[in-house]
mmCIF file of C-alpha atoms in Angstrom:
data_model
loop_
_atom_site.group_PDB
_atom_site.id
_atom_site.type_symbol
_atom_site.label_atom_id
_atom_site.label_comp_id
_atom_site.label_asym_id
_atom_site.label_seq_id
_atom_site.Cartn_x
_atom_site.Cartn_y
_atom_site.Cartn_z
ATOM 1 C CA MET A 1 134.865 44.239 10.439
ATOM 2 C CA THR A 2 133.718 47.299 8.478
ATOM 3 C CA PHE A 3 129.856 47.747 9.477
ATOM 4 C CA THR A 4 127.620 49.325 7.178
ATOM 5 C CA ASN A 5 124.416 51.296 8.116
ATOM 6 C CA ASP A 6 121.944 49.434 6.531
ATOM 7 C CA LYS A 7 121.222 47.246 9.228
ATOM 8 C CA PRO A 8 122.542 46.810 13.183
ATOM 9 C CA ILE A 9 125.971 45.768 14.624
ATOM 10 C CA TYR A 10 124.360 42.686 15.567
ATOM 11 C CA ILE A 11 122.743 41.727 13.005
ATOM 12 C CA GLN A 12 125.871 42.146 10.804
ATOM 13 C CA MET A 13 128.108 40.067 13.697
ATOM 14 C CA SER A 14 125.904 37.265 13.296
ATOM 15 C CA ASP A 15 125.648 37.226 9.006
ATOM 16 C CA ARG A 16 129.350 36.753 9.260
ATOM 17 C CA LEU A 17 128.954 34.255 11.994
ATOM 18 C CA CYS A 18 127.117 32.569 9.882
ATOM 19 C CA ASP A 19 129.197 33.289 6.657
ATOM 20 C CA GLU A 20 132.209 31.801 8.377
ATOM 21 C CA ILE A 21 130.263 28.523 8.831
ATOM 22 C CA LEU A 22 129.331 28.784 5.304
ATOM 23 C CA SER A 23 133.189 28.952 4.383
ATOM 24 C CA GLY A 24 133.941 26.297 6.273
ATOM 25 C CA VAL A 25 136.126 28.384 9.210
ATOM 26 C CA TYR A 26 133.276 26.086 11.890
ATOM 27 C CA LYS A 27 131.806 22.940 10.981
ATOM 28 C CA ASP A 28 129.180 21.108 13.123
ATOM 29 C CA ASP A 29 129.586 20.669 16.986
ATOM 30 C CA ASP A 30 133.097 23.031 16.445
ATOM 31 C CA ARG A 31 133.045 26.276 19.705
ATOM 32 C CA ILE A 32 133.302 28.967 17.897
ATOM 33 C CA PRO A 33 134.976 32.008 20.075
ATOM 34 C CA SER A 34 133.229 33.314 22.927
ATOM 35 C CA VAL A 35 130.955 36.308 22.857
ATOM 36 C CA ARG A 36 134.155 38.546 24.263
ATOM 37 C CA GLU A 37 136.360 37.411 22.512
ATOM 38 C CA TYR A 38 133.989 37.440 19.331
ATOM 39 C CA ALA A 39 133.440 40.817 20.163
ATOM 40 C CA VAL A 40 136.871 42.263 20.283
ATOM 41 C CA LEU A 41 137.521 40.701 17.798
ATOM 42 C CA LEU A 42 135.405 42.762 15.929
ATOM 43 C CA GLU A 43 135.635 46.247 18.353
ATOM 44 C CA VAL A 44 132.677 46.335 19.577
ATOM 45 C CA ASN A 45 130.719 46.515 22.506
ATOM 46 C CA THR A 46 130.290 43.025 24.257
ATOM 47 C CA ASN A 47 126.404 43.577 24.642
ATOM 48 C CA THR A 48 126.205 43.482 21.082
ATOM 49 C CA ALA A 49 127.799 40.493 20.222
ATOM 50 C CA VAL A 50 125.007 39.049 23.254
ATOM 51 C CA LYS A 51 122.659 40.090 21.227
ATOM 52 C CA ALA A 52 124.606 38.326 17.906
ATOM 53 C CA TYR A 53 124.491 35.032 19.963
ATOM 54 C CA GLU A 54 121.034 35.173 21.366
ATOM 55 C CA GLN A 55 119.914 35.999 17.385
ATOM 56 C CA LEU A 56 122.159 32.735 16.113
ATOM 57 C CA ALA A 57 120.788 31.057 19.468
ATOM 58 C CA ARG A 58 117.299 31.451 18.790
ATOM 59 C CA GLU A 59 117.445 30.701 14.629
ATOM 60 C CA GLU A 60 119.862 26.577 15.967
ATOM 61 C CA ILE A 61 122.266 27.716 13.830
ATOM 62 C CA ILE A 62 124.543 27.797 17.590
ATOM 63 C CA TYR A 63 123.664 26.405 20.955
ATOM 64 C CA ASN A 64 125.834 26.383 24.205
ATOM 65 C CA LYS A 65 127.283 24.146 27.005
ATOM 66 C CA ARG A 66 126.658 25.606 29.773
ATOM 67 C CA GLY A 67 130.675 26.145 31.340
ATOM 68 C CA LEU A 68 132.282 25.791 28.599
ATOM 69 C CA GLY A 69 131.044 28.233 24.919
ATOM 70 C CA TYR A 70 129.624 28.559 22.457
ATOM 71 C CA PHE A 71 128.912 25.770 19.536
ATOM 72 C CA VAL A 72 127.873 25.359 16.422
ATOM 73 C CA THR A 73 125.023 23.216 16.067
ATOM 74 C CA PRO A 74 124.296 20.131 13.026
ATOM 75 C CA GLY A 75 123.290 21.038 9.700
ATOM 76 C CA ALA A 76 123.665 24.928 10.509
ATOM 77 C CA LYS A 77 124.759 24.938 7.371
ATOM 78 C CA LYS A 78 122.380 23.444 5.625
ATOM 79 C CA GLN A 79 119.471 25.762 7.735
ATOM 80 C CA ILE A 80 121.799 29.090 6.745
ATOM 81 C CA LEU A 81 122.073 27.943 2.697
ATOM 82 C CA LYS A 82 118.213 27.450 2.598
ATOM 83 C CA ALA A 83 117.166 30.537 4.785
ATOM 84 C CA ARG A 84 120.135 32.480 2.491
ATOM 85 C CA LYS A 85 118.909 31.662 -0.533
ATOM 86 C CA ARG A 86 114.355 31.957 0.110
ATOM 87 C CA GLU A 87 115.658 35.248 0.800
ATOM 88 C CA PHE A 88 118.276 36.536 -2.563
ATOM 89 C CA MET A 89 115.363 34.509 -4.331
ATOM 90 C CA LYS A 90 112.539 36.625 -2.335
ATOM 91 C CA GLU A 91 114.455 40.092 -2.466
ATOM 92 C CA ARG A 92 117.467 40.917 -4.031
ATOM 93 C CA LEU A 93 116.276 38.827 -7.354
ATOM 94 C CA PRO A 94 113.426 40.693 -8.376
ATOM 95 C CA GLU A 95 115.646 43.801 -7.427
ATOM 96 C CA LEU A 96 118.255 42.884 -10.485
ATOM 97 C CA PHE A 97 114.921 41.638 -12.814
ATOM 98 C CA ARG A 98 114.078 45.339 -12.647
ATOM 99 C CA GLN A 99 117.309 47.157 -13.070
ATOM 100 C CA MET A 100 118.189 44.212 -16.042
ATOM 101 C CA GLN A 101 115.497 45.194 -17.572
ATOM 102 C CA LEU A 102 115.678 48.745 -17.611
ATOM 103 C CA LEU A 103 119.903 48.539 -17.916
ATOM 104 C CA GLY A 104 118.619 45.916 -21.176
ATOM 105 C CA ILE A 105 120.898 43.338 -20.146
ATOM 106 C CA THR A 106 119.509 39.575 -21.463
ATOM 107 C CA LEU A 107 120.055 36.603 -19.903
ATOM 108 C CA LYS A 108 122.765 35.670 -22.136
ATOM 109 C CA ASP A 109 124.640 39.135 -20.920
ATOM 110 C CA VAL A 110 124.540 37.714 -17.409
ATOM 111 C CA LYS A 111 125.826 33.459 -18.646
ATOM 112 C CA ASN A 112 128.442 35.310 -20.719
ATOM 113 C CA GLU A 113 129.676 38.034 -17.738
ATOM 114 C CA TYR A 114 129.157 34.480 -15.188
ATOM 115 C CA ASN A 115 131.728 32.788 -17.247
ATOM 116 C CA ALA A 116 134.169 35.679 -18.441
ATOM 117 C CA THR A 117 134.160 35.877 -14.602
ATOM 118 C CA PHE A 118 134.453 32.198 -13.411
ATOM 119 C CA GLY A 119 135.960 30.291 -16.456
ATOM 120 C CA GLU A 120 133.188 27.889 -17.590
#
């Protein structure tokens, strides 16, 4: 995984795990890689992976079964979608609208591009 400088690495790691849950790699009650396995996979310090897992556990995206590892909390996908949609609407969409206005891009232009991209 290539990390960017705009967010701490542990947040990028938790975002990746959430992406994997959203895409169906991990489903409700599935075991996810151990902290060490994930750290090795992403080539990061184990302490960084611990921070990512702790954050996800606080957000109730994953839970720990003592001695067995971490698992996806039932309903995590729905929770992630809700949080990501809220973030998109409050943080990304206003900037997108500002750029559209500056560049003279209309909603019709966006719809046409969307249809060309997704074939709808």
